[in-house]
Coordinates of N, CA and C in Angstrom, one line a residue:
Chain A
X590 N -8.2 14.8 -25.2 CA -7.3 15.5 -24.4 C -7.1 14.6 -22.8
X591 N -6.0 14.5 -22.6 CA -5.0 13.2 -21.6 C -5.3 14.7 -20.2
X592 N -6.5 14.3 -19.3 CA -6.4 15.4 -18.1 C -5.3 15.2 -17.0
X593 N -5.1 14.2 -17.2 CA -3.9 13.4 -16.1 C -2.6 12.8 -16.7
X594 N -1.5 13.6 -16.5 CA -0.3 13.0 -17.4 C 0.8 12.7 -16.3
X595 N 1.4 11.6 -17.2 CA 2.8 11.3 -16.2 C 3.5 11.1 -17.5
X596 N 4.3 12.3 -17.5 CA 5.4 12.4 -18.6 C 6.4 11.4 -18.9
X597 N 6.9 10.5 -17.8 CA 8.0 9.9 -17.7 C 7.4 8.1 -17.6
X598 N 7.5 7.9 -18.7 CA 7.2 6.2 -19.1 C 8.0 5.6 -17.8
X599 N 9.2 5.8 -17.8 CA 10.0 4.7 -16.8 C 10.8 5.7 -15.9
X600 N 11.4 5.2 -15.2 CA 12.5 5.9 -14.3 C 13.2 4.6 -13.4
X601 N 14.3 4.8 -13.8 CA 15.2 3.7 -13.1 C 16.0 4.9 -11.6
X602 N 16.0 4.1 -10.2 CA 16.5 4.4 -9.3 C 17.2 3.8 -8.6
X603 N 18.6 4.0 -7.9 CA 19.5 3.0 -7.3 C 18.5 2.7 -5.9
X604 N 18.8 1.4 -5.3 CA 18.3 1.4 -4.1 C 18.6 1.9 -3.1
X605 N 17.9 2.6 -2.1 CA 18.5 3.3 -1.0 C 18.1 4.5 -1.7
X606 N 18.0 4.8 -2.8 CA 18.1 6.6 -2.9 C 16.3 7.0 -3.1
X607 N 16.2 8.4 -3.5 CA 14.6 8.7 -3.1 C 14.1 8.6 -4.8
X608 N 13.3 8.0 -4.8 CA 12.4 7.9 -6.1 C 11.3 9.2 -6.2
X609 N 11.2 9.7 -7.1 CA 10.5 11.0 -7.2 C 9.7 10.7 -8.7
X610 N 8.2 10.5 -8.5 CA 7.6 10.4 -9.8 C 6.1 11.4 -9.6
X611 N 6.1 12.2 -10.7 CA 5.8 13.4 -11.3 C 4.2 13.0 -11.9
X612 N 3.1 13.9 -11.6 CA 2.0 14.0 -12.3 C 1.7 15.2 -12.5
X613 N 1.0 15.6 -13.5 CA 0.3 16.7 -13.9 C -1.0 16.9 -14.4
X614 N -2.0 17.6 -14.0 CA -3.4 17.8 -14.4 C -3.7 18.9 -15.1
X615 N -4.9 18.8 -15.7 CA -5.2 20.0 -16.7 C -6.4 20.6 -16.2
X616 N -7.3 19.8 -15.0 CA -8.7 20.3 -14.7 C -8.5 20.6 -13.6
X617 N -8.9 21.8 -13.4 CA -8.8 22.4 -12.0 C -9.6 22.1 -10.7
X618 N -10.7 21.2 -11.7 CA -12.0 20.8 -10.5 C -11.6 19.6 -10.0
X619 N -10.5 19.0 -10.3 CA -10.0 17.8 -9.5 C -9.7 18.2 -8.1
X620 N -10.3 17.5 -7.2 CA -10.2 17.9 -5.7 C -9.6 16.5 -4.7
X621 N -9.4 15.5 -5.7 CA -8.9 14.6 -4.9 C -7.8 13.7 -5.5
X622 N -6.5 13.5 -5.2 CA -5.6 12.7 -6.1 C -5.1 11.6 -5.2
X623 N -5.0 10.4 -5.8 CA -4.7 9.1 -5.5 C -3.7 8.6 -6.3
X624 N -2.8 7.7 -5.7 CA -1.3 6.8 -6.5 C -1.9 5.3 -6.3
X625 N -1.7 4.7 -7.3 CA -1.7 3.4 -7.7 C -0.4 2.9 -7.6
X626 N -0.5 1.6 -7.4 CA 0.9 0.8 -7.5 C 0.5 -0.4 -8.3
X627 N 1.1 -1.1 -9.4 CA 0.9 -2.4 -9.7 C 2.0 -2.9 -10.3
X628 N 1.8 -4.4 -9.8 CA 2.6 -5.8 -10.1 C 2.3 -5.9 -11.4
X629 N 3.1 -6.4 -12.2 CA 2.6 -7.3 -13.4 C 1.6 -8.4 -12.8
X630 N 0.6 -8.9 -13.9 CA -0.1 -9.8 -13.6 C -1.2 -9.7 -12.7
X631 N -1.1 -8.6 -11.6 CA -1.8 -7.9 -10.8 C -2.8 -6.5 -10.8
X632 N -4.1 -6.4 -10.2 CA -4.3 -5.4 -10.4 C -3.8 -4.3 -9.2
X633 N -4.2 -3.0 -9.6 CA -3.7 -2.0 -9.2 C -4.0 -1.9 -8.1
X634 N -3.1 -1.2 -6.7 CA -3.6 -1.5 -5.5 C -3.0 0.0 -5.0
X635 N -4.4 0.4 -4.2 CA -4.1 1.7 -3.6 C -2.8 2.1 -2.5
X636 N -2.1 3.3 -2.8 CA -0.7 3.2 -2.0 C -1.1 4.6 -1.1
X637 N -1.5 5.7 -1.9 CA -1.7 7.0 -0.9 C -2.6 8.0 -1.6
X638 N -2.9 8.8 -0.9 CA -4.0 10.0 -1.5 C -3.7 11.4 -1.0
X639 N -4.2 12.4 -1.8 CA -4.0 13.6 -1.1 C -5.2 14.6 -1.3
X640 N -5.9 15.2 -0.7 CA -7.2 16.1 -1.0 C -6.2 17.3 -1.2
X641 N -7.4 18.0 -1.8 CA -6.8 19.7 -2.4 C -6.7 20.4 -1.3
X642 N -7.1 20.2 -0.3 CA -6.9 21.0 1.1 C -5.7 21.0 1.3
X643 N -4.8 20.2 1.3 CA -3.5 19.8 1.6 C -2.5 19.9 0.9
X644 N -1.3 20.2 1.2 CA -0.1 20.1 0.3 C 0.8 19.1 0.2
X645 N 0.1 18.3 1.5 CA 1.6 17.2 1.6 C 0.8 15.8 2.2
X646 N 1.3 14.9 2.3 CA 0.5 13.7 3.0 C 1.6 12.4 3.0
X647 N 1.5 11.8 4.2 CA 2.8 11.1 4.5 C 2.6 10.0 4.9
X648 N 3.0 8.7 4.5 CA 2.7 7.6 5.2 C 4.0 6.5 4.8
X649 N 4.5 6.5 6.0 CA 5.8 5.8 5.9 C 7.3 6.3 4.8
X650 N 7.5 5.2 4.1 CA 8.3 5.9 3.1 C 7.7 6.5 1.9
X651 N 6.5 6.9 1.8 CA 5.6 7.7 0.8 C 5.2 8.5 1.4
X652 N 5.5 9.6 0.4 CA 5.2 11.2 0.6 C 4.5 11.7 -0.6
X653 N 3.2 12.1 -0.9 CA 2.8 13.0 -1.9 C 2.6 14.5 -1.7
X654 N 3.1 15.1 -2.6 CA 3.3 16.7 -2.6 C 2.2 17.0 -3.5
X655 N 1.3 18.0 -3.4 CA 0.6 18.9 -4.6 C 0.7 20.1 -4.2
X656 N 1.1 20.5 -5.6 CA 1.1 22.2 -5.7 C -0.4 22.6 -6.7
X657 N -1.2 23.1 -6.1 CA -2.2 23.3 -6.8 C -2.4 24.6 -8.1
X658 N -1.5 25.6 -7.5 CA -1.1 26.4 -8.7 C -0.7 26.2 -9.9
X659 N 0.5 25.2 -9.7 CA 1.0 24.3 -10.8 C 0.3 23.0 -11.3
X660 N -0.7 22.9 -10.8 CA -1.6 21.6 -11.5 C -0.6 20.1 -11.4
X661 N -0.1 20.5 -10.3 CA 1.3 19.2 -10.1 C 1.2 18.4 -8.7
X662 N 1.4 17.4 -9.0 CA 1.7 16.5 -7.7 C 3.3 15.3 -7.8
X663 N 3.7 15.0 -6.9 CA 4.9 14.1 -6.8 C 4.6 13.0 -5.9
X664 N 4.9 12.3 -6.1 CA 5.2 10.8 -5.2 C 6.8 10.8 -4.9
X665 N 7.2 10.9 -3.5 CA 8.2 10.6 -2.9 C 8.7 9.1 -2.2
X666 N 9.6 8.5 -2.7 CA 9.8 7.0 -2.0 C 11.2 7.2 -1.5
X667 N 11.0 7.2 -0.4 CA 12.5 7.2 0.8 C 12.5 6.1 1.6
X668 N 13.7 5.3 1.7 CA 14.5 5.1 0.7 C 13.7 4.1 -0.2
X669 N 14.2 4.3 -1.8 CA 13.6 3.0 -2.6 C 14.2 1.7 -2.2
X670 N 13.2 0.8 -2.2 CA 13.6 -0.6 -2.0 C 13.4 -1.3 -3.3
X671 N 13.9 -2.7 -3.4 CA 13.8 -3.5 -4.6 C 12.2 -3.8 -5.0
X672 N 11.6 -4.0 -3.7 CA 10.2 -4.2 -4.1 C 9.1 -3.3 -4.4
X673 N 9.9 -2.3 -4.6 CA 8.9 -0.7 -5.2 C 9.0 -0.7 -6.6
X674 N 9.9 -1.8 -7.3 CA 10.0 -1.9 -8.5 C 8.1 -2.4 -9.3
X675 N 7.9 -1.3 -9.6 CA 6.3 -1.7 -10.3 C 5.7 -0.4 -11.4
X676 N 4.4 -0.4 -11.6 CA 4.0 0.7 -12.6 C 3.3 1.5 -11.3
X677 N 3.5 2.7 -11.2 CA 2.4 3.6 -10.5 C 1.7 4.5 -11.4
X678 N 0.5 4.4 -10.9 CA -0.4 5.5 -11.8 C -1.0 6.3 -10.6
X679 N -0.9 7.6 -11.5 CA -1.2 8.5 -10.8 C -2.8 8.8 -11.2
X680 N -3.9 9.2 -10.4 CA -5.3 9.2 -10.5 C -5.8 10.5 -10.0
X681 N -6.9 11.2 -10.3 CA -7.6 12.3 -9.9 C -9.0 12.2 -9.9
X682 N -9.5 12.8 -9.3 CA -11.1 12.4 -9.0 C -11.8 13.8 -8.8
X683 N -13.2 14.1 -9.0 CA -13.9 15.4 -9.3 C -14.2 15.8 -8.2
X684 N -14.4 14.3 -7.0 CA -15.2 14.6 -5.8 C -14.1 14.0 -4.8
X685 N -14.5 15.0 -3.5 CA -13.5 14.3 -2.1 C -14.5 13.1 -1.4
X686 N -15.3 13.1 -1.7 CA -16.5 12.3 -0.8 C -17.7 12.2 -1.5
X687 N -17.8 10.9 -1.6 CA -19.4 10.5 -2.2 C -19.3 10.9 -3.6
X688 N -18.2 10.8 -4.2 CA -18.2 11.2 -5.7 C -19.2 10.5 -6.5
X689 N -19.9 10.9 -7.7 CA -20.5 10.4 -8.8 C -19.7 9.7 -9.9
X690 N -18.8 10.2 -9.9 CA -17.6 9.9 -11.0 C -16.5 9.1 -10.5
X691 N -16.0 8.2 -11.3 CA -14.7 7.6 -11.1 C -13.3 8.4 -11.1
X692 N -12.3 7.5 -11.5 CA -11.2 8.4 -11.4 C -10.6 8.6 -12.9
X693 N -9.8 9.5 -13.1 CA -9.0 9.7 -14.3 C -7.6 9.2 -14.2
X694 N -7.0 8.4 -14.7 CA -5.8 7.7 -14.6 C -4.7 8.7 -15.3
X695 N -3.5 8.4 -15.3 CA -2.5 8.8 -16.1 C -2.2 7.6 -16.7
X696 N -1.1 7.5 -17.4 CA -0.5 6.3 -18.3 C 0.1 5.6 -17.5
X697 N 0.9 6.2 -16.2 CA 1.5 5.0 -15.5 C 3.0 5.7 -15.8
X698 N 3.8 5.2 -14.8 CA 5.7 5.3 -14.8 C 6.0 4.1 -14.6
X699 N 7.0 3.3 -15.2 CA 7.5 2.0 -14.5 C 8.6 2.7 -14.0
X700 N 8.6 2.4 -12.8 CA 10.0 2.7 -11.9 C 10.7 0.9 -11.6
X701 N 11.7 1.5 -11.8 CA 12.9 0.2 -11.7 C 13.8 0.8 -10.7
X702 N 14.0 -0.2 -9.6 CA 15.1 0.2 -8.4 C 15.9 -0.9 -9.0
X703 N 17.1 -0.1 -9.1 CA 18.6 -1.0 -9.2 C 18.9 -1.3 -8.2
X704 N 19.6 -2.5 -7.8 CA 20.6 -2.7 -6.5 C 21.8 -2.2 -6.7
Chain B
X443 N -12.0 -12.5 3.5 CA -10.8 -11.6 2.7 C -11.9 -10.6 1.8
X444 N -11.5 -9.2 2.2 CA -12.5 -8.2 1.3 C -11.7 -8.4 -0.1
X445 N -12.2 -8.6 -1.3 CA -11.6 -8.7 -2.3 C -12.8 -8.6 -3.6
X446 N -12.3 -8.4 -4.8 CA -13.1 -8.0 -6.1 C -12.5 -9.1 -7.1
X447 N -13.5 -9.8 -7.3 CA -13.1 -11.4 -8.3 C -13.7 -11.3 -9.2
X448 N -12.8 -11.6 -10.5 CA -12.8 -11.4 -11.8 C -12.9 -12.8 -12.5
X449 N -13.6 -13.0 -13.5 CA -13.7 -14.5 -14.2 C -14.2 -14.3 -15.6
X450 N -13.5 -14.6 -16.3 CA -12.0 -15.5 -16.4 C -11.1 -14.7 -16.2
X451 N -10.0 -15.2 -15.7 CA -8.7 -14.7 -15.8 C -8.0 -14.3 -17.1
X452 N -8.2 -15.5 -18.1 CA -7.6 -15.6 -19.0 C -8.5 -16.2 -20.2
X453 N -8.6 -15.4 -21.4 CA -9.6 -15.8 -22.2 C -9.3 -15.5 -23.6
X454 N -9.0 -16.6 -24.3 CA -9.0 -16.2 -25.7 C -10.0 -16.5 -26.9
X455 N -10.8 -15.9 -27.5 CA -11.8 -15.8 -28.1 C -11.8 -15.5 -29.4
X456 N -13.1 -15.8 -30.7 CA -13.2 -15.3 -31.7 C -13.9 -14.1 -32.1
X457 N -13.6 -13.7 -33.2 CA -14.5 -11.9 -33.3 C -15.9 -12.8 -33.4
X458 N -16.9 -11.8 -32.8 CA -18.3 -11.8 -32.9 C -18.9 -12.7 -32.2
X459 N -18.2 -13.7 -31.5 CA -18.7 -14.3 -30.3 C -18.6 -13.7 -29.2
X460 N -20.2 -13.8 -28.3 CA -20.4 -13.1 -27.4 C -19.7 -13.6 -26.4
X461 N -19.0 -12.8 -25.4 CA -19.0 -13.4 -24.2 C -19.0 -12.3 -22.9
X462 N -18.8 -12.9 -21.7 CA -19.3 -12.1 -20.5 C -18.1 -12.5 -19.8
X463 N -17.6 -11.2 -18.8 CA -16.6 -11.3 -18.0 C -17.4 -10.7 -16.6
X464 N -17.3 -11.9 -15.6 CA -18.0 -11.4 -14.3 C -17.0 -10.8 -13.6
X465 N -17.5 -9.9 -12.5 CA -17.3 -9.3 -11.6 C -18.0 -9.6 -10.1
X466 N -17.4 -9.8 -9.1 CA -18.0 -9.6 -7.9 C -17.3 -9.3 -6.8
X467 N -18.2 -8.5 -5.7 CA -17.4 -8.0 -4.7 C -17.8 -8.2 -3.5
X468 N -17.1 -8.6 -2.6 CA -17.9 -9.0 -0.9 C -17.7 -7.6 -0.1
X469 N -17.9 -6.6 -0.5 CA -17.3 -5.3 0.1 C -18.4 -4.5 0.6
X470 N -19.8 -5.0 0.0 CA -21.2 -4.6 -0.1 C -20.7 -2.7 -0.6
X471 N -19.9 -2.9 -1.6 CA -19.7 -1.7 -2.1 C -20.8 -1.0 -3.2
X472 N -21.2 0.0 -2.8 CA -22.2 0.7 -4.2 C -21.5 1.0 -5.2
X473 N -20.3 1.7 -5.2 CA -19.7 1.6 -6.4 C -18.9 0.7 -7.3
X474 N -19.2 0.2 -8.3 CA -18.4 -0.5 -9.3 C -18.0 0.3 -10.6
X475 N -17.1 -0.3 -10.9 CA -16.9 0.2 -12.6 C -15.8 -1.0 -13.3
X476 N -15.5 -0.8 -14.6 CA -14.9 -1.7 -15.5 C -13.7 -0.6 -16.0
X477 N -12.6 -0.7 -16.2 CA -11.6 -0.4 -16.8 C -11.0 -1.0 -17.9
X478 N -10.2 -0.6 -18.7 CA -9.1 -1.6 -19.6 C -7.9 -0.6 -19.6
X479 N -6.8 -1.6 -19.5 CA -5.6 -1.2 -19.8 C -4.5 -1.5 -21.1
X480 N -4.4 -0.9 -21.8 CA -3.6 -0.9 -22.9 C -2.2 -0.3 -22.7
X481 N -1.4 -0.6 -23.9 CA 0.1 -0.2 -23.5 C 0.2 1.4 -24.1
X482 N 0.7 2.0 -23.1 CA 0.6 3.7 -23.5 C -0.5 4.4 -23.6
X483 N -1.9 3.6 -22.9 CA -2.8 4.4 -22.8 C -3.1 4.6 -21.2
X484 N -2.4 3.3 -20.5 CA -3.2 3.8 -19.1 C -4.0 2.8 -19.0
X485 N -5.1 3.2 -17.9 CA -6.3 2.9 -17.3 C -7.6 3.7 -17.9
X486 N -8.4 3.3 -18.6 CA -9.5 3.9 -18.8 C -10.6 3.2 -18.9
X487 N -11.3 4.0 -18.2 CA -13.2 3.5 -17.9 C -13.7 3.0 -18.9
X488 N -14.6 2.4 -18.9 CA -15.7 1.6 -19.8 C -16.7 2.1 -19.2
X489 N -17.4 1.6 -18.2 CA -18.3 1.7 -17.6 C -18.5 1.8 -16.2
X490 N -19.6 2.7 -15.6 CA -19.6 2.4 -14.1 C -21.0 2.2 -13.6
X491 N -21.1 2.2 -12.4 CA -22.7 1.8 -11.9 C -22.5 2.5 -10.6
X492 N -23.0 3.2 -10.0 CA -23.6 4.1 -8.8 C -24.3 2.9 -7.6
X493 N -25.1 2.2 -8.3 CA -25.9 1.5 -7.2 C -26.8 0.5 -8.0
X494 N -27.3 -0.7 -7.8 CA -28.5 -1.4 -8.2 C -29.1 -0.7 -9.1
X495 N -29.1 -1.3 -10.7 CA -29.8 -0.6 -11.4 C -29.5 0.7 -12.2
X496 N -28.4 0.9 -11.7 CA -28.1 2.6 -12.0 C -26.7 2.3 -12.7
X497 N -26.3 2.5 -14.0 CA -25.2 2.7 -14.8 C -24.8 3.6 -15.9
X498 N -23.5 3.8 -16.0 CA -23.5 5.1 -16.8 C -22.1 5.0 -17.6
X499 N -22.0 5.5 -18.7 CA -21.0 5.5 -19.6 C -19.6 5.6 -18.9
X500 N -18.4 5.4 -19.3 CA -17.2 5.8 -18.9 C -16.5 6.4 -20.4
X501 N -15.4 6.5 -20.0 CA -14.6 7.1 -21.4 C -14.4 6.1 -22.5
X502 N -14.6 5.1 -22.5 CA -14.9 4.3 -23.5 C -15.7 3.4 -23.9
X503 N -17.0 3.4 -23.9 CA -18.1 2.5 -23.8 C -18.1 1.8 -24.9
X504 N -17.7 2.0 -25.9 CA -18.1 1.5 -27.4 C -17.7 -0.2 -27.5
X505 N -18.8 -0.9 -27.9 CA -18.8 -2.3 -27.9 C -18.9 -2.9 -26.6
X506 N -19.4 -2.5 -25.8 CA -19.5 -3.3 -24.2 C -21.0 -2.6 -23.7
X507 N -21.4 -3.7 -22.8 CA -22.5 -3.4 -22.4 C -22.3 -3.7 -20.7
X508 N -23.0 -3.5 -19.8 CA -23.2 -4.1 -18.6 C -24.5 -4.0 -17.8
X509 N -24.4 -4.7 -16.8 CA -25.5 -4.8 -15.9 C -25.3 -4.5 -14.5
X510 N -26.3 -4.3 -13.6 CA -26.2 -4.1 -12.3 C -27.4 -4.7 -11.7
X511 N -27.8 -5.9 -11.5 CA -29.3 -6.5 -11.0 C -28.7 -6.5 -9.5
X512 N -27.9 -7.0 -9.2 CA -27.5 -7.1 -7.6 C -25.9 -6.2 -7.5
X513 N -26.2 -6.0 -6.2 CA -25.0 -4.7 -5.4 C -23.8 -5.6 -5.6
X514 N -23.6 -6.9 -5.3 CA -22.4 -7.2 -5.4 C -21.5 -7.8 -6.8
X515 N -22.6 -7.6 -7.9 CA -22.4 -8.3 -9.3 C -22.0 -7.2 -10.2
X516 N -21.3 -7.2 -11.2 CA -21.3 -5.9 -12.3 C -20.9 -6.7 -13.2
X517 N -21.3 -7.7 -14.1 CA -20.6 -8.0 -15.6 C -20.4 -7.2 -16.8
X518 N -19.4 -7.3 -17.5 CA -19.1 -6.9 -18.7 C -19.4 -7.9 -19.8
X519 N -20.4 -7.2 -20.5 CA -20.7 -7.9 -21.8 C -20.1 -7.2 -23.0
X520 N -19.6 -8.4 -23.7 CA -19.1 -8.2 -25.3 C -20.2 -9.0 -25.9
X521 N -21.0 -8.3 -26.6 CA -21.7 -8.6 -27.6 C -21.2 -9.2 -28.7
X522 N -20.5 -8.5 -29.3 CA -19.5 -9.2 -30.7 C -18.0 -8.6 -30.4
X523 N -17.3 -9.2 -29.8 CA -16.3 -8.6 -29.7 C -15.4 -8.7 -31.2
X524 N -14.3 -7.8 -31.0 CA -13.7 -7.3 -32.2 C -12.1 -7.4 -31.5
X525 N -11.1 -7.5 -32.5 CA -9.6 -7.3 -32.3 C -9.6 -6.2 -31.4
X526 N -10.2 -4.7 -31.6 CA -9.5 -4.2 -31.0 C -9.9 -4.0 -29.6
X527 N -10.7 -5.1 -29.1 CA -11.3 -5.4 -27.4 C -10.1 -6.0 -26.9
X528 N -9.2 -6.5 -27.3 CA -8.2 -7.1 -27.2 C -7.4 -6.4 -25.8
X529 N -7.3 -7.0 -24.7 CA -6.7 -5.8 -23.6 C -6.8 -6.3 -22.2
X530 N -6.4 -5.9 -21.2 CA -6.5 -6.2 -19.9 C -7.7 -5.8 -19.4
X531 N -8.6 -6.5 -18.9 CA -9.7 -5.6 -18.2 C -9.6 -5.7 -16.7
X532 N -10.0 -4.7 -15.8 CA -10.0 -4.6 -14.7 C -11.5 -4.1 -13.8
X533 N -12.1 -4.7 -13.3 CA -13.4 -4.3 -12.4 C -12.5 -3.6 -10.9
X534 N -13.5 -2.6 -10.5 CA -13.3 -2.3 -9.6 C -14.5 -2.0 -8.6
X535 N -14.2 -1.5 -7.6 CA -15.1 -1.3 -6.7 C -14.9 -0.3 -5.2
X536 N -15.6 0.6 -4.9 CA -15.5 1.3 -3.7 C -16.8 2.0 -3.1
X537 N -17.1 2.1 -2.1 CA -18.1 2.7 -1.1 C -18.4 4.0 -1.1
X538 N -19.4 4.3 -1.0 CA -20.1 5.6 -1.2 C -19.6 6.4 0.0
X539 N -18.8 7.4 -0.5 CA -18.5 8.3 0.6 C -16.9 7.9 0.5
X540 N -16.2 7.1 0.0 CA -14.7 6.6 -0.1 C -13.9 7.0 -1.6
X541 N -12.9 7.2 -1.7 CA -12.4 7.6 -2.6 C -11.1 6.4 -3.4
X542 N -11.2 5.6 -2.2 CA -10.5 4.5 -2.5 C -10.8 3.4 -3.6
X543 N -10.5 3.2 -4.5 CA -11.0 1.9 -5.3 C -10.2 0.8 -5.3
X544 N -11.2 -0.4 -5.0 CA -10.2 -1.6 -5.2 C -10.3 -2.2 -6.4
X545 N -9.3 -3.0 -6.7 CA -9.3 -3.2 -7.9 C -9.3 -5.1 -7.8
X546 N -9.7 -5.5 -8.9 CA -9.6 -7.0 -9.2 C -8.2 -7.4 -9.9
X547 N -7.9 -8.8 -10.0 CA -6.6 -9.1 -10.3 C -6.5 -9.0 -11.8
X548 N -7.8 -8.8 -12.6 CA -7.8 -8.5 -13.9 C -8.0 -9.5 -14.7
X549 N -8.7 -9.5 -15.9 CA -8.9 -10.5 -17.2 C -8.2 -10.4 -18.0
X550 N -7.4 -11.0 -18.9 CA -6.8 -10.9 -20.2 C -7.4 -11.4 -21.4
X551 N -8.0 -10.4 -21.9 CA -8.9 -11.0 -23.1 C -8.1 -10.7 -24.5
X552 N -8.0 -11.8 -25.2 CA -7.8 -12.0 -26.7 C -8.5 -12.3 -27.6
X553 N -8.9 -11.3 -28.7 CA -10.3 -11.8 -29.5 C -9.2 -12.0 -31.0
X554 N -9.5 -12.9 -31.4 CA -8.5 -13.2 -32.7 C -9.6 -13.4 -34.1

């Protein structure tokens, strides 16, 4: 049973517009969430994270929103740029510091930024 | 430069021929892990290690072995590879107390 779900395999957005990537989770014990970005032929790279005690975290053009009651988080990219075209993975962790376990990943969303 | 290094990056092998994918990190991280990425399935954890001589199974450990004799190295061993182990493999590490995992560049493995 998939605990972290990214229901959109792909998303196409025009350059300059907002990109919104969604992620749902089922395990209410998850308390730390991360977004990773992956280009072809490269390993995933960390993008932004949020602890369950917050509902928003912002870093430049990237903002992550967390709705714990809905078990939903989203990544907003504003404005979208061509270099943002990549696969984005949502990940969740059971521990927010010194955790024993790894991350549970979603299947990824391929974001395509069109000129 | 802080990094996670995997070798080989690309390998084609035959069914049953033992192989090892090496992984080394230079960040003195305690935690290391292996993932595989398959189309439509995302990233799935194979094994992880909390520290030297401490390893544990992830979500898809069947057909794999690991060892952690040194802090910096965490090799992935396929004793008898099968075609269903054809995949893209990522090694990763993070420090104790940190949640950001750093990934290697990946190893493409094809078993024929």
